Amino acid sequence: MAAGEPGQPNPEEFLYSEEDFVLQAAGWNDPDSAPSRFDRLLLAGWSDRMERGVFRYRLGPLPSRILPGPVRLVAQLNERRSAERRPPQPVRSLRDPFDPGAFNFTHLRPAELLFRLRRTGGAGPPPDPLLVAINASPLERGHILLLPEPARRLPQLLTAPALHGALEAAMLSGHPGFRVGFNGLGGGASVNHLHLHGLYLDRPLPLEEAPAEPLGPRLGLLRAGPAPAFLFFAADAAALESVSRALCRAAEHVAGAGLACNVLATRGEPPAGPGAGGGRGLRVLLWARRPLFGPKAGEPFVVALCELAGLLPLPTEQLYRDITEAQALSTIRQQLLPEPELLQLGGELARLLER
């Protein structure tokens, strides 16, 4: 929906500058101590839409538990999302074109739109302005979609300007658990129209602090959590544009190898981990995995960015009650690369990023 088109909604703009970036978010001991201007507007609009019945279901407190085991996966019961969300679109390849006949984000209702993010001023090229809309089938309180101009009808292939905008959105939040992420085609994306996710996850994750193995000056391999990921790091807001370009070059190489990808950005320690010097910044993780086209019979859940990060939204009470860490890891790891392929790919990416 292009702003200003006849008959199309034109949501208010959230104009921000580099002065609005929260360089050090609140700590986990006091996550609600200093909500930013961005947090206040987002959560107020999101709660208003919930009260007005704009979502597909009312999201109350979600039962959650940590599965016994060394990985400490978080299981969460969200029965209504599974039952009432829009069925995912069929995906046939990693490069399916945009299909104007399928559901896409030009069909969002005006009430689903919250605001449009746009940076003013600052050094370097600005990111894409992003339309911020509710995710009508939310995983968590504050679950939003970050949409480059929907009227451009871009397929679900990550671009550096869109990722740059999403990383800046992460830096606008004062909450330690506000994360942004991306599911690629074959990696759990349910709509083939370029979008990223933003959501508040009210718990720390091991991948925020665990040290990474260096693969090159700009790339590490992080083995924390259920699935190894390639780690990029932005020490400050000035690094977000270059990290976005580097990660998208890597994602393009991954797709060229016939692999799907998922991305997650979270506040975290430098790649060497706590105590290694340097302050917290933004950790941006890229998972390369086997693509999955269509549901796989017999699997308890779909593997997308939340599952790769260690959060398991589960569709039934029985599964939530009975699933073990071993069962969950088996499902996740069926989508991953064998160790030799992972290390070979890591070497290729490190060399690519040094050019």
Short mmCIF file of C-alpha atoms in Angstrom, two decimals:
data_model
loop_
_atom_site.label_atom_id
_atom_site.label_comp_id
_atom_site.label_asym_id
_atom_site.label_seq_id
_atom_site.Cartn_x
_atom_site.Cartn_y
_atom_site.Cartn_z
CA MET A 1 0.00 0.00 0.00
CA ALA A 2 1.81 3.07 -1.14
CA ALA A 3 1.36 6.07 1.10
CA GLY A 4 -0.91 8.61 -0.49
CA GLU A 5 -2.49 6.32 -3.10
CA PRO A 6 -6.21 7.05 -3.54
CA GLY A 7 -8.23 4.87 -1.22
CA GLN A 8 -5.18 3.50 0.54
CA PRO A 9 -4.45 4.10 4.24
CA ASN A 10 -1.62 6.45 5.07
CA PRO A 11 -0.47 5.64 8.63
CA GLU A 12 1.34 8.17 10.73
CA GLU A 13 5.10 8.34 10.35
CA PHE A 14 7.49 7.59 13.16
CA LEU A 15 10.39 9.86 12.28
CA TYR A 16 13.62 9.05 14.05
CA SER A 17 17.24 10.08 13.99
CA GLU A 18 20.44 8.59 15.32
CA GLU A 19 19.72 10.32 18.64
CA ASP A 20 16.79 7.94 19.13
CA PHE A 21 18.97 4.82 19.10
CA VAL A 22 19.21 3.11 22.49
CA LEU A 23 22.85 2.11 22.55
CA GLN A 24 22.56 0.12 25.78
CA ALA A 25 19.15 -1.48 26.33
CA ALA A 26 17.87 -2.19 29.82
CA GLY A 27 19.39 -5.22 31.52
CA TRP A 28 17.48 -8.45 32.07
CA ASN A 29 17.17 -7.71 35.78
CA ASP A 30 15.05 -4.68 34.95
CA PRO A 31 13.68 -5.15 31.41
CA ASP A 32 10.87 -2.60 31.77
CA SER A 33 12.88 0.17 33.38
CA ALA A 34 13.15 2.49 30.39
CA PRO A 35 10.80 1.83 27.46
CA SER A 36 11.80 4.00 24.54
CA ARG A 37 9.56 6.25 22.44
CA PHE A 38 9.46 3.43 19.87
CA ASP A 39 8.45 0.84 22.50
CA ARG A 40 5.71 3.03 23.92
CA LEU A 41 4.13 3.75 20.53
CA LEU A 42 4.41 0.15 19.32
CA LEU A 43 2.99 -1.47 22.45
CA ALA A 44 0.22 1.10 22.88
CA GLY A 45 -0.91 0.58 19.28
CA TRP A 46 -0.58 -3.19 19.54
CA SER A 47 -2.63 -3.32 22.77
CA ASP A 48 -5.26 -1.03 21.27
CA ARG A 49 -5.70 -3.41 18.31
CA MET A 50 -5.97 -6.35 20.70
CA GLU A 51 -8.70 -4.61 22.68
CA ARG A 52 -10.53 -3.74 19.45
CA GLY A 53 -10.51 -7.38 18.27
CA VAL A 54 -8.35 -6.77 15.19
CA PHE A 55 -6.26 -9.92 15.77
CA ARG A 56 -7.41 -13.39 14.80
CA TYR A 57 -7.48 -14.36 18.48
CA ARG A 58 -7.00 -12.83 21.88
CA LEU A 59 -3.49 -13.48 23.20
CA GLY A 60 -3.38 -14.08 26.94
CA PRO A 61 -0.51 -15.38 29.08
CA LEU A 62 1.11 -18.34 27.35
CA PRO A 63 2.16 -21.39 29.38
CA SER A 64 5.90 -21.99 29.00
CA ARG A 65 8.48 -24.31 30.45
CA ILE A 66 12.17 -25.04 29.99
CA LEU A 67 12.74 -28.56 28.72
CA PRO A 68 15.14 -30.55 30.91
CA GLY A 69 18.53 -30.90 29.23
CA PRO A 70 21.71 -28.98 28.50
CA VAL A 71 20.29 -26.85 25.64
CA ARG A 72 17.45 -25.45 27.81
CA LEU A 73 14.90 -25.13 25.03
CA VAL A 74 11.84 -23.06 25.91
CA ALA A 75 8.52 -24.77 25.10
CA GLN A 76 5.51 -22.51 24.78
CA LEU A 77 1.87 -23.50 24.28
CA ASN A 78 0.01 -21.41 21.67
CA GLU A 79 -2.94 -23.52 20.55
CA ARG A 80 -4.94 -20.70 18.97
CA ARG A 81 -2.13 -19.62 16.65
CA SER A 82 -1.95 -23.12 15.22
CA ALA A 83 -5.73 -23.42 14.84
CA GLU A 84 -6.63 -19.92 13.64
CA ARG A 85 -3.69 -18.51 11.65
CA ARG A 86 -3.91 -18.18 7.88
CA PRO A 87 -2.60 -21.37 6.20
CA PRO A 88 0.95 -20.87 4.87
CA GLN A 89 1.28 -20.32 1.14
CA PRO A 90 2.68 -23.24 -0.85
CA VAL A 91 6.34 -22.68 -1.76
CA ARG A 92 7.94 -24.56 -4.64
CA SER A 93 11.45 -23.09 -4.76
CA LEU A 94 13.86 -20.70 -3.08
CA ARG A 95 13.12 -18.09 -5.75
CA ASP A 96 9.37 -18.26 -6.24
CA PRO A 97 8.18 -14.99 -7.83
CA PHE A 98 5.65 -12.76 -6.11
CA ASP A 99 2.12 -14.00 -6.85
CA PRO A 100 -0.43 -11.14 -6.94
CA GLY A 101 -3.25 -13.67 -6.75
CA ALA A 102 -2.13 -15.05 -3.37
CA PHE A 103 -2.55 -13.30 -0.04
CA ASN A 104 -0.07 -10.47 0.31
CA PHE A 105 0.42 -7.41 2.47
CA THR A 106 -1.36 -5.05 0.07
CA HIS A 107 -4.49 -6.73 1.49
CA LEU A 108 -3.94 -5.64 5.10
CA ARG A 109 -6.84 -3.83 6.72
CA PRO A 110 -6.18 -0.22 7.80
CA ALA A 111 -6.64 -1.22 11.45
CA GLU A 112 -3.69 -3.64 11.17
CA LEU A 113 -1.26 -0.80 10.42
CA LEU A 114 0.50 0.93 13.31
CA PHE A 115 2.93 3.44 11.79
CA ARG A 116 5.68 3.88 9.21
CA LEU A 117 9.33 4.02 10.33
CA ARG A 118 11.52 6.54 8.53
CA ARG A 119 14.96 7.84 9.48
CA THR A 120 15.80 11.48 8.95
CA GLY A 121 19.38 12.65 8.53
CA GLY A 122 22.43 10.76 9.66
CA ALA A 123 25.53 9.58 7.87
CA GLY A 124 25.43 7.06 5.06
CA PRO A 125 22.49 5.84 2.98
CA PRO A 126 19.18 5.64 4.86
CA PRO A 127 17.48 2.24 5.11
CA ASP A 128 14.17 1.43 3.51
CA PRO A 129 11.25 3.05 5.33
CA LEU A 130 9.29 0.23 6.92
CA LEU A 131 5.56 -0.07 7.43
CA VAL A 132 4.91 -1.50 10.90
CA ALA A 133 1.81 -3.71 11.12
CA ILE A 134 0.49 -6.14 13.69
CA ASN A 135 1.00 -9.84 13.05
CA ALA A 136 -2.65 -10.87 13.22
CA SER A 137 -1.64 -14.36 14.48
CA PRO A 138 0.84 -13.33 17.18
CA LEU A 139 3.45 -15.44 18.89
CA GLU A 140 4.00 -12.94 21.68
CA ARG A 141 2.84 -9.56 22.93
CA GLY A 142 4.14 -6.92 20.56
CA HIS A 143 4.60 -9.29 17.59
CA ILE A 144 4.76 -7.07 14.48
CA LEU A 145 5.57 -7.22 10.79
CA LEU A 146 8.20 -4.90 9.28
CA LEU A 147 7.28 -4.28 5.64
CA PRO A 148 9.24 -2.46 2.94
CA GLU A 149 6.69 -0.59 0.82
CA PRO A 150 4.16 -3.38 0.08
CA ALA A 151 3.12 -1.83 -3.23
CA ARG A 152 6.56 -2.77 -4.62
CA ARG A 153 5.42 -6.42 -4.43
CA LEU A 154 8.83 -7.82 -3.64
CA PRO A 155 9.13 -11.60 -3.08
CA GLN A 156 10.45 -12.97 0.21
CA LEU A 157 14.14 -12.49 -0.61
CA LEU A 158 16.07 -10.45 1.93
CA THR A 159 17.49 -7.12 0.76
CA ALA A 160 20.16 -5.05 2.50
CA PRO A 161 18.03 -1.85 2.72
CA ALA A 162 15.14 -3.77 4.32
CA LEU A 163 17.43 -5.56 6.78
CA HIS A 164 19.15 -2.27 7.59
CA GLY A 165 15.77 -0.75 8.49
CA ALA A 166 14.89 -3.73 10.68
CA LEU A 167 18.23 -3.56 12.51
CA GLU A 168 17.67 0.13 13.16
CA ALA A 169 14.23 -0.77 14.56
CA ALA A 170 15.97 -3.15 16.96
CA MET A 171 18.23 -0.30 18.07
CA LEU A 172 15.22 1.95 18.70
CA SER A 173 13.94 -0.37 21.46
CA GLY A 174 15.04 -0.05 25.05
CA HIS A 175 13.90 -3.58 25.90
CA PRO A 176 16.60 -6.28 26.03
CA GLY A 177 14.26 -8.87 24.51
CA PHE A 178 13.06 -7.03 21.41
CA ARG A 179 14.30 -9.11 18.49
CA VAL A 180 13.86 -8.86 14.74
CA GLY A 181 14.07 -11.76 12.33
CA PHE A 182 13.45 -13.14 8.87
CA ASN A 183 12.24 -16.50 7.54
CA GLY A 184 13.25 -17.20 3.95
CA LEU A 185 11.40 -19.27 1.39
CA GLY A 186 11.88 -22.91 2.32
CA GLY A 187 12.79 -21.72 5.83
CA GLY A 188 9.35 -21.32 7.35
CA ALA A 189 8.11 -18.20 5.52
CA SER A 190 4.33 -18.37 5.23
CA VAL A 191 3.81 -15.39 2.86
CA ASN A 192 5.89 -14.76 -0.28
CA HIS A 193 5.94 -10.97 0.10
CA LEU A 194 9.00 -9.32 1.63
CA HIS A 195 8.59 -8.97 5.39
CA LEU A 196 10.53 -9.29 8.61
CA HIS A 197 9.26 -9.93 12.12
CA GLY A 198 9.71 -7.99 15.33
CA LEU A 199 8.71 -9.32 18.73
CA TYR A 200 9.41 -9.06 22.43
CA LEU A 201 10.69 -12.32 23.94
CA ASP A 202 10.78 -11.82 27.69
CA ARG A 203 13.70 -14.10 28.45
CA PRO A 204 17.42 -14.17 27.65
CA LEU A 205 18.74 -16.69 25.14
CA PRO A 206 22.13 -18.47 25.27
CA LEU A 207 23.01 -17.10 21.84
CA GLU A 208 23.20 -13.58 23.31
CA GLU A 209 26.41 -14.30 25.22
CA ALA A 210 28.07 -17.50 24.02
CA PRO A 211 31.44 -16.97 22.34
CA ALA A 212 31.76 -17.69 18.62
CA GLU A 213 34.56 -19.40 16.73
CA PRO A 214 36.18 -16.81 14.42
CA LEU A 215 35.95 -17.67 10.73
CA GLY A 216 37.24 -14.33 9.48
CA PRO A 217 37.41 -10.67 10.48
CA ARG A 218 33.66 -10.18 9.97
CA LEU A 219 32.23 -13.62 10.60
CA GLY A 220 32.00 -16.15 13.41
CA LEU A 221 30.39 -19.55 13.95
CA LEU A 222 28.09 -19.66 16.97
CA ARG A 223 27.25 -23.12 18.30
CA ALA A 224 25.06 -22.08 21.25
CA GLY A 225 21.46 -23.22 21.20
CA PRO A 226 19.92 -25.99 19.10
CA ALA A 227 21.48 -25.02 15.75
CA PRO A 228 24.85 -23.49 14.77
CA ALA A 229 24.62 -20.08 13.11
CA PHE A 230 26.93 -17.68 11.33
CA LEU A 231 27.40 -14.59 13.51
CA PHE A 232 27.74 -10.98 12.40
CA PHE A 233 28.16 -8.19 14.98
CA ALA A 234 27.38 -4.48 14.95
CA ALA A 235 29.12 -2.71 17.81
CA ASP A 236 27.12 0.46 17.23
CA ALA A 237 24.53 2.00 14.93
CA ALA A 238 27.20 3.13 12.46
CA ALA A 239 27.95 -0.53 11.65
CA LEU A 240 24.37 -1.54 10.82
CA GLU A 241 24.50 -0.67 7.13
CA SER A 242 27.73 -2.60 6.47
CA VAL A 243 26.48 -5.60 8.50
CA SER A 244 23.25 -5.59 6.47
CA ARG A 245 25.17 -5.62 3.20
CA ALA A 246 27.53 -8.36 4.39
CA LEU A 247 24.74 -10.59 5.66
CA CYS A 248 22.74 -10.22 2.45
CA ARG A 249 25.81 -11.12 0.37
CA ALA A 250 26.15 -14.21 2.53
CA ALA A 251 22.43 -15.02 2.20
CA GLU A 252 22.68 -14.76 -1.58
CA HIS A 253 25.60 -17.20 -1.54
CA VAL A 254 23.58 -19.56 0.67
CA ALA A 255 20.65 -19.45 -1.76
CA GLY A 256 23.03 -20.11 -4.65
CA ALA A 257 24.06 -23.30 -2.86
CA GLY A 258 20.42 -24.43 -2.81
CA LEU A 259 19.93 -23.70 0.90
CA ALA A 260 17.25 -21.79 2.80
CA CYS A 261 18.05 -19.22 5.46
CA ASN A 262 16.73 -17.66 8.65
CA VAL A 263 17.98 -14.51 10.37
CA LEU A 264 17.68 -13.21 13.94
CA ALA A 265 19.02 -9.99 15.44
CA THR A 266 19.30 -9.63 19.21
CA ARG A 267 21.15 -7.49 21.70
CA GLY A 268 24.25 -9.34 22.81
CA GLU A 269 27.91 -9.52 23.67
CA PRO A 270 30.75 -9.16 21.16
CA PRO A 271 31.61 -12.35 19.29
CA ALA A 272 34.33 -13.34 21.77
CA GLY A 273 31.76 -13.32 24.58
CA PRO A 274 31.50 -11.53 27.94
CA GLY A 275 34.70 -10.23 29.46
CA ALA A 276 36.58 -10.18 26.17
CA GLY A 277 36.48 -6.41 25.88
CA GLY A 278 34.04 -4.15 24.11
CA GLY A 279 30.44 -3.39 24.99
CA ARG A 280 27.22 -5.05 24.01
CA GLY A 281 25.91 -4.43 20.53
CA LEU A 282 23.67 -6.20 18.05
CA ARG A 283 24.30 -9.84 17.24
CA VAL A 284 22.88 -10.82 13.84
CA LEU A 285 22.66 -14.55 13.17
CA LEU A 286 22.30 -16.30 9.82
CA TRP A 287 21.22 -19.94 9.75
CA ALA A 288 21.78 -21.90 6.54
CA ARG A 289 19.62 -25.03 6.40
CA ARG A 290 17.99 -27.60 4.16
CA PRO A 291 14.93 -26.07 2.47
CA LEU A 292 11.53 -27.50 3.29
CA PHE A 293 8.70 -27.04 0.80
CA GLY A 294 5.33 -27.88 2.30
CA PRO A 295 4.58 -29.60 5.61
CA LYS A 296 6.52 -32.72 6.49
CA ALA A 297 4.25 -35.48 7.74
CA GLY A 298 4.85 -36.61 11.29
CA GLU A 299 6.96 -33.64 12.43
CA PRO A 300 5.72 -32.00 15.66
CA PHE A 301 6.49 -28.41 14.54
CA VAL A 302 7.82 -26.33 11.67
CA VAL A 303 11.43 -25.21 12.04
CA ALA A 304 11.75 -21.45 11.56
CA LEU A 305 13.69 -18.67 13.29
CA CYS A 306 12.13 -19.06 16.75
CA GLU A 307 12.83 -22.78 16.87
CA LEU A 308 16.41 -22.29 15.66
CA ALA A 309 16.90 -19.72 18.43
CA GLY A 310 15.58 -22.11 21.11
CA LEU A 311 11.90 -21.09 21.47
CA LEU A 312 9.33 -23.75 20.55
CA PRO A 313 5.77 -22.46 20.01
CA LEU A 314 3.73 -25.67 20.20
CA PRO A 315 0.21 -26.31 18.88
CA THR A 316 -1.26 -28.80 21.39
CA GLU A 317 -1.29 -29.27 25.13
CA GLN A 318 -0.21 -32.90 24.82
CA LEU A 319 2.84 -32.00 22.75
CA TYR A 320 3.69 -29.15 25.10
CA ARG A 321 3.44 -31.51 28.08
CA ASP A 322 5.25 -34.51 26.61
CA ILE A 323 7.96 -33.25 24.24
CA THR A 324 11.55 -33.87 25.32
CA GLU A 325 14.71 -32.01 24.43
CA ALA A 326 15.93 -35.01 22.44
CA GLN A 327 12.74 -35.10 20.36
CA ALA A 328 12.82 -31.37 19.70
CA LEU A 329 16.50 -31.39 18.73
CA SER A 330 15.93 -34.32 16.39
CA THR A 331 13.25 -32.33 14.53
CA ILE A 332 15.41 -29.21 14.31
CA ARG A 333 18.60 -30.96 13.32
CA GLN A 334 17.00 -32.81 10.42
CA GLN A 335 16.97 -29.40 8.70
CA LEU A 336 20.65 -28.62 9.36
CA LEU A 337 23.83 -29.23 7.42
CA PRO A 338 26.28 -31.98 8.37
CA GLU A 339 29.37 -30.62 10.10
CA PRO A 340 31.71 -30.89 7.06
CA GLU A 341 29.24 -29.02 4.83
CA LEU A 342 28.69 -26.36 7.49
CA LEU A 343 32.43 -25.73 7.88
CA GLN A 344 32.96 -25.68 4.12
CA LEU A 345 30.17 -23.14 3.74
CA GLY A 346 31.63 -21.06 6.59
CA GLY A 347 34.98 -20.94 4.81
CA GLU A 348 33.31 -19.86 1.57
CA LEU A 349 31.41 -17.08 3.35
CA ALA A 350 34.51 -15.84 5.17
CA ARG A 351 36.40 -15.58 1.86
CA LEU A 352 33.44 -13.89 0.18
CA LEU A 353 33.25 -11.22 2.87
CA GLU A 354 36.96 -10.46 2.68
CA ARG A 355 36.70 -9.31 -0.96
#
